[in-house]
Short mmCIF file of C-alpha atoms in Angstrom, two decimals:
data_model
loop_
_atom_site.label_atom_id
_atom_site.label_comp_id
_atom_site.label_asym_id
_atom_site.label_seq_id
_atom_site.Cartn_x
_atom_site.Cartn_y
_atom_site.Cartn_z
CA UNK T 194 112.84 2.51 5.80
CA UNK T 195 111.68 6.33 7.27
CA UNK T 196 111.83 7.13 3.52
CA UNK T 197 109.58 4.73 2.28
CA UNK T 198 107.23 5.57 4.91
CA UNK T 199 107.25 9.24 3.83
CA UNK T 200 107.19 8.38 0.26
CA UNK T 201 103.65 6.07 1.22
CA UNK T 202 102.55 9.46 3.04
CA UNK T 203 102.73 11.42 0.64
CA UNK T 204 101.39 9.02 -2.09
CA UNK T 205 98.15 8.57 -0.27
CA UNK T 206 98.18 12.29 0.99
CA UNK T 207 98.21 12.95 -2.75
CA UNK T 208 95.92 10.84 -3.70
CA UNK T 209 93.28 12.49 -1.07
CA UNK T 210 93.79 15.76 -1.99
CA UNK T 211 93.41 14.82 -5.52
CA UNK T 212 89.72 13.01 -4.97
CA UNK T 213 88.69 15.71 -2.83
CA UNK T 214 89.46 18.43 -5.64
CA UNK T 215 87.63 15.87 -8.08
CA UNK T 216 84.81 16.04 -5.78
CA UNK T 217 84.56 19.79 -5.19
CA UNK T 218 84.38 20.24 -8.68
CA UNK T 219 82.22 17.31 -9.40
CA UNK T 220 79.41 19.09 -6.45
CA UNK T 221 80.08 22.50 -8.07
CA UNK T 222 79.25 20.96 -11.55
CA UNK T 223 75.89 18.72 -10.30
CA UNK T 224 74.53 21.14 -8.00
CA UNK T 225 70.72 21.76 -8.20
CA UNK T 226 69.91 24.61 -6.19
CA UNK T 227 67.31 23.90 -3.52
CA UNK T 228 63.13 24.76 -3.76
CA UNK T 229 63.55 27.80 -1.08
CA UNK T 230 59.66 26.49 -0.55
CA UNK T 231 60.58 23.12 0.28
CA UNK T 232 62.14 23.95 3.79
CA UNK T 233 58.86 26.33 4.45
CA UNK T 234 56.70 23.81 3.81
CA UNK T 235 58.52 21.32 5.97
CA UNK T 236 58.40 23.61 9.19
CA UNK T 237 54.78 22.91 9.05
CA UNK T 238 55.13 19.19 9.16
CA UNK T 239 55.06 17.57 12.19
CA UNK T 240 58.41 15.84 11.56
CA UNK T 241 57.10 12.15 12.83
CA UNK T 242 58.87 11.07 9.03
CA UNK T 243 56.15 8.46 9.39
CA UNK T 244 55.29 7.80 5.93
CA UNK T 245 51.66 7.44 6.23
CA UNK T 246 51.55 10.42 3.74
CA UNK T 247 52.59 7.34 1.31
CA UNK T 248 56.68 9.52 1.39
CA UNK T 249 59.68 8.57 2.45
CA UNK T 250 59.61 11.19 4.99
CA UNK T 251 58.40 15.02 5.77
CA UNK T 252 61.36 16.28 3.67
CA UNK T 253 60.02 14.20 1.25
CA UNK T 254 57.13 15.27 1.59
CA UNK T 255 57.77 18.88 1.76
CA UNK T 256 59.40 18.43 -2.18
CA UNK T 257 56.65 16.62 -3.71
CA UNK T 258 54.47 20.02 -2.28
CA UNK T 259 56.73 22.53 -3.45
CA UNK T 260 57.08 21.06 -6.88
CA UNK T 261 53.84 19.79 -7.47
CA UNK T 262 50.99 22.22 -9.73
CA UNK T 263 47.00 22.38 -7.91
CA UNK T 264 45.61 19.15 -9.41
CA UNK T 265 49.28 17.33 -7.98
CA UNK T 266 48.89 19.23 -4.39
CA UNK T 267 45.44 18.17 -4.16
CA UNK T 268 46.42 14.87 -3.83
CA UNK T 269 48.90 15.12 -1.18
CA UNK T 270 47.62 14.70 2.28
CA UNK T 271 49.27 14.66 5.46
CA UNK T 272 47.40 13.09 8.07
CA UNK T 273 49.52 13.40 11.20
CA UNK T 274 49.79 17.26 10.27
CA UNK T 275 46.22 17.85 9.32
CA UNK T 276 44.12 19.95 7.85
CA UNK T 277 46.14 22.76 10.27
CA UNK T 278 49.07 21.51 8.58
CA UNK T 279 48.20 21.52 4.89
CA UNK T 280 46.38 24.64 5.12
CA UNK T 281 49.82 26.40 6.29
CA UNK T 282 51.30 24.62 3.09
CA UNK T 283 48.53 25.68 0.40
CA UNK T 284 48.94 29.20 1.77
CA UNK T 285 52.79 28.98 1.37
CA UNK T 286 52.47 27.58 -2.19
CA UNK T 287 49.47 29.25 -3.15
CA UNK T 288 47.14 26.59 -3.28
CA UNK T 289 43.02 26.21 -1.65
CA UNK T 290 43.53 23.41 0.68
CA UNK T 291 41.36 20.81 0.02
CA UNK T 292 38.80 19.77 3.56
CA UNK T 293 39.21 15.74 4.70
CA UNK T 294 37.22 13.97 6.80
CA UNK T 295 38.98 13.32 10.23
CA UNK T 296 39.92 10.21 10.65
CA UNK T 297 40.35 7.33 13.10
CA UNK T 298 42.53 3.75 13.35
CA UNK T 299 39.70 0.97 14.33
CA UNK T 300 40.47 -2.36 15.32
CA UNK T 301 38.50 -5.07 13.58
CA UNK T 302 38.50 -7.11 15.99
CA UNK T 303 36.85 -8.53 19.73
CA UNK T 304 38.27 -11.14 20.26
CA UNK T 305 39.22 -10.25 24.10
CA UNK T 306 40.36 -12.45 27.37
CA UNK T 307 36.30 -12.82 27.78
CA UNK T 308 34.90 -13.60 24.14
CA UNK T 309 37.54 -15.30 22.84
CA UNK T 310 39.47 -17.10 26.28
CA UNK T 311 43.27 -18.32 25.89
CA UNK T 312 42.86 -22.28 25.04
CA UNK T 313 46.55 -22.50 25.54
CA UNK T 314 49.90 -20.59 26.27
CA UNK T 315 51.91 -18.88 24.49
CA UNK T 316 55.54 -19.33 25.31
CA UNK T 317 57.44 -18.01 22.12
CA UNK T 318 58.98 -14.88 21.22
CA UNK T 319 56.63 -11.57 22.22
CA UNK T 320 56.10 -10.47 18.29
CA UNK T 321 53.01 -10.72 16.16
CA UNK T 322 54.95 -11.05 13.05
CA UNK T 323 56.64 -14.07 14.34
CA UNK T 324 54.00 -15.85 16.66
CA UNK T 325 51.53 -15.60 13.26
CA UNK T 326 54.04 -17.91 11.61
CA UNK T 327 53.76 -20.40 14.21
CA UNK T 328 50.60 -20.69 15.78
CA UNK T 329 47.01 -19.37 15.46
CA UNK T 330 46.93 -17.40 18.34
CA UNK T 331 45.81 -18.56 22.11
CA UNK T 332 42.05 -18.26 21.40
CA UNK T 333 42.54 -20.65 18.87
CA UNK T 334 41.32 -17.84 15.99
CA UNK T 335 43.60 -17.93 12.35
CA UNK T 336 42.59 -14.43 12.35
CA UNK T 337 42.31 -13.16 15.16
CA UNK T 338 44.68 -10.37 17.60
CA UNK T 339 47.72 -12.18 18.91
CA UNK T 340 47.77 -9.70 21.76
CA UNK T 341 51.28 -9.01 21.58
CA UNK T 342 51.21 -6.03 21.08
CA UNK T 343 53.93 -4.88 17.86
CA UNK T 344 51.03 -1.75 17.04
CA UNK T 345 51.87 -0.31 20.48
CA UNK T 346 55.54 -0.71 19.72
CA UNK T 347 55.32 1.22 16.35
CA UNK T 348 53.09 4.08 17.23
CA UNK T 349 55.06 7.20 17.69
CA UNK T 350 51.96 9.45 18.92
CA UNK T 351 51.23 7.13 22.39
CA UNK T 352 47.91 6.52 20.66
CA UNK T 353 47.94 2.22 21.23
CA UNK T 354 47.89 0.68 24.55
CA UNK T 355 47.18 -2.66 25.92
CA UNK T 356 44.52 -3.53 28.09
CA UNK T 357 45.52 -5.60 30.64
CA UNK T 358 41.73 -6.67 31.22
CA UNK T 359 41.01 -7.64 27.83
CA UNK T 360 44.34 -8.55 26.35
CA UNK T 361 43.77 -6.38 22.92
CA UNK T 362 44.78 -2.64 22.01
CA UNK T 363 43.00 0.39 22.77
CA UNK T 364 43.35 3.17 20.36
CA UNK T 365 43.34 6.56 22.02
CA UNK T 366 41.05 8.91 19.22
CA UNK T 367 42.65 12.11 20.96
CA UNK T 368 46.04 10.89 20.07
CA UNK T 369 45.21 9.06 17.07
CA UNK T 370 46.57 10.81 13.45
CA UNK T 371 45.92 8.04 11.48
CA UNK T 372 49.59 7.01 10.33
CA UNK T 373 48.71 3.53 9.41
CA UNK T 374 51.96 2.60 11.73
CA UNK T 375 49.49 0.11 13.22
CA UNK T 376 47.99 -0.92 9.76
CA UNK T 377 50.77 -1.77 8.53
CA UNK T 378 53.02 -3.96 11.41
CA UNK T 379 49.69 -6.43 11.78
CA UNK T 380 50.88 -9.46 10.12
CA UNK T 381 46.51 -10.09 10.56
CA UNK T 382 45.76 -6.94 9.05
CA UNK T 383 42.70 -5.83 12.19
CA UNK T 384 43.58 -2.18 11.72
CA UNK T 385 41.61 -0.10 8.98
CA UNK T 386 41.70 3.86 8.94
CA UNK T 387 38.46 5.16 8.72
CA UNK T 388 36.62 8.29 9.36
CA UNK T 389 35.40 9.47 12.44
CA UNK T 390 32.39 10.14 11.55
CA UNK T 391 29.43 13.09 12.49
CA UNK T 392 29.60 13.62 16.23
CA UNK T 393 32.19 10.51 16.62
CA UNK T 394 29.52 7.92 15.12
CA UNK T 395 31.06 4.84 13.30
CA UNK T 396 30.04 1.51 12.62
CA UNK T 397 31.54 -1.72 11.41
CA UNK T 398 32.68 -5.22 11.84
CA UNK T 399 34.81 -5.74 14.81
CA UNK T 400 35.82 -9.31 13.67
CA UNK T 401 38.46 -10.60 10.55
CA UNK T 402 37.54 -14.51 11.34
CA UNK T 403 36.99 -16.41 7.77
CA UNK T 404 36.17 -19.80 9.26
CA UNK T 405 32.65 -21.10 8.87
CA UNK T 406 30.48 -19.74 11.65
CA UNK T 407 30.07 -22.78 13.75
CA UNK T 408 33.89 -23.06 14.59
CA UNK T 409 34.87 -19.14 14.33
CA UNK T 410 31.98 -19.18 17.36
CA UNK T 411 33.93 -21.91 18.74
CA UNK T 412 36.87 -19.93 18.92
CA UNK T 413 35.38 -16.41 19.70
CA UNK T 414 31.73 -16.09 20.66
CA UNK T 415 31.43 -12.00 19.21
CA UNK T 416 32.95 -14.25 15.80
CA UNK T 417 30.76 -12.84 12.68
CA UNK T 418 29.00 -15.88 11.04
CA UNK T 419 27.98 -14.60 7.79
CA UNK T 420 24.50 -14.89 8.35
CA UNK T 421 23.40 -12.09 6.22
CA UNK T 422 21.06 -9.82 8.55
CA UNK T 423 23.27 -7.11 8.47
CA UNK T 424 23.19 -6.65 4.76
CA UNK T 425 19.58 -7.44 4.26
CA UNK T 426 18.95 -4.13 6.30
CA UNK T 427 22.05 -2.02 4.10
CA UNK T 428 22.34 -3.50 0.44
CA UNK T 429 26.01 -1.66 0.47
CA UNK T 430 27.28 -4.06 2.84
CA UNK T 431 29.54 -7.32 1.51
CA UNK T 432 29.73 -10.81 2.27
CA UNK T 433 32.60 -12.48 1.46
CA UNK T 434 35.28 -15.20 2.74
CA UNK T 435 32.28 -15.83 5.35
CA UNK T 436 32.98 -12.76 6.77
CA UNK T 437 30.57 -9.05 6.36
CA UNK T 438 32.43 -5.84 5.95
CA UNK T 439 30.59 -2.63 6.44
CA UNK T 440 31.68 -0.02 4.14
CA UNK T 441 32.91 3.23 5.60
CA UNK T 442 30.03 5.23 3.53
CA UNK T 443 27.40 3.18 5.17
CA UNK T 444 25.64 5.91 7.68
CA UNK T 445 25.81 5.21 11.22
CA UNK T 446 24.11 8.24 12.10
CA UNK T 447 21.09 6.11 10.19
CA UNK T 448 21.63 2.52 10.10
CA UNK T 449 24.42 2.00 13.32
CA UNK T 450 22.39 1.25 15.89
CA UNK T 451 19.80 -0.84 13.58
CA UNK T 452 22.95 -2.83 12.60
CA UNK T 453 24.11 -3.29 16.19
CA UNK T 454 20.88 -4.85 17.57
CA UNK T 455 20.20 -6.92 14.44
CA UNK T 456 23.53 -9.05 14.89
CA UNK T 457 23.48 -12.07 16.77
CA UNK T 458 26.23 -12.39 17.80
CA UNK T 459 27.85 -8.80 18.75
CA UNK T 460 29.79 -8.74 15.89
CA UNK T 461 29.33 -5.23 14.95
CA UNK T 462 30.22 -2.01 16.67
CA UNK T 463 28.49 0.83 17.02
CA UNK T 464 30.10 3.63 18.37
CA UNK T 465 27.01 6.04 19.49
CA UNK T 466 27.70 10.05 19.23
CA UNK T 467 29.93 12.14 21.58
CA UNK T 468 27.74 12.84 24.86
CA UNK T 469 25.05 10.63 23.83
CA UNK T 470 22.47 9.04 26.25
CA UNK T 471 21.66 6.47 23.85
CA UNK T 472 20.89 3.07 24.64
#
């Protein structure tokens, strides 16, 4: 019996040092030798491994950089990182580092504790993703923010809380790096990346509600009804699914304000400049 065992040792003792020679050589063989650039590049990433640079990951990222010519690198874009961050890169690699706007996460809707009050209760599991399965929300609103908060759970920056007053998230623009963590979790879709904006200014829709504007009002009373105002006074702006979007190149420097007073029914934000006294 003590012999067999040893015999079985040394079969499968064999049989490991065997595979691991096959593998040496097999790794010797396949080897690619490393970019030297690649881990440069990635000690200027922030290392969140997001992917809201559209990469698996900042050593991902960091390849697609360090083997990509100028027309490739000026399509690669890291937003956590920067312009700080890709201007390291271009001068690593060589490259002019192409200027972006900054950029912010906006939530596209307003549909608080006070515009859009709880009809009912919500006693199922705490997650967007599920609760949009089975219910329209408290309010009552198909489309509106469940108020459960899965953005704050994804963001890695702190840049999402909730407001306990109004019930919805709060994006913090100092913290902010436009991942698109929050984009993407919303099984409602009310987060859009968009830019900042001279001195801060932005405007647009703060509402995703499709129904018909006598029962989104029902639901919401900031709802957007579709009633047109808003693009009779900017031709660029879109009506569609009874809902208006506002396209990011619409100027709120020129137009925000105008928009703002002209809608009935709140819908649209406008977020005045830094420091301004504007009423």
């Amino acid at each position: 019996m003590d012999n067999l065992v040893l015999m079985n040792i040394l079969i499968l003792s064999g049989v490991a040092l065997a595979a691991a020679v096959l593998l040496y050589y097999a790794a010797q063989k396949f080897y690619v030798e490393e970019n030297p650039k690649i881990s440069e590049v990635e000690e200027c990433l922030p290392g969140a491994n997001c992917g809201a640079c559209g990469r698996a990951g900042c050593h991902d990222f960091a390849t697609a950089c360090a083997g990509a010519d100028d027309a490739g690198f000026s399509k690669l874009y890291c937003p956590v990182g920067g312009a700080a961050s890709m201007s390291k890169i271009a001068e690593i690699l060589g490259y002019a580092a192409e200027e972006k706007e900054p950029s912010v996460a906006v939530l596209k809707c307003n549909g608080n504790c006070q515009n859009a009050p709880a009809k009912y209760e919500y006693e199922g599991v705490k997650i967007c993703r599920i609760a949009d399965k089975i219910c329209n929300g408290r309010s009552g609103c198909p489309d509106g923010c469940l108020r459960l908060g899965d953005c704050v759970k994804v963001c890695k920056f702190g840049a999402l809380h909730i407001d306990e007053e109004t019930g919805l998230p709060v994006v913090d623009e100092d913290k902010c790096t436009s991942c698109g963590a929050c984009v993407n979790i919303c099984p409602r879709k009310l987060f859009e990346i968009r830019p900042k904006g001279k001195n801060g200014q932005r405007v647009y829709v703060a509402c995703s509600n499709k129904q018909k504007g006598a029962l989104a009002r029902k639901n919401c009373k900031v709802a957007c009804i579709a009633c047109g105002k808003c693009a009779k006074i900017v031709p660029e702006i879109t009506i569609e699914n009874n809902l208006s979007y506002i396209p990011a190149s619409v100027s709120a420097e020129k137009f925000g304000k105008e928009l703002s007073e002209a809608c009935p029914t709140g819908a649209i934000i406008y977020k005045k400049p830094e420091g301004s006294d504007e009423q």
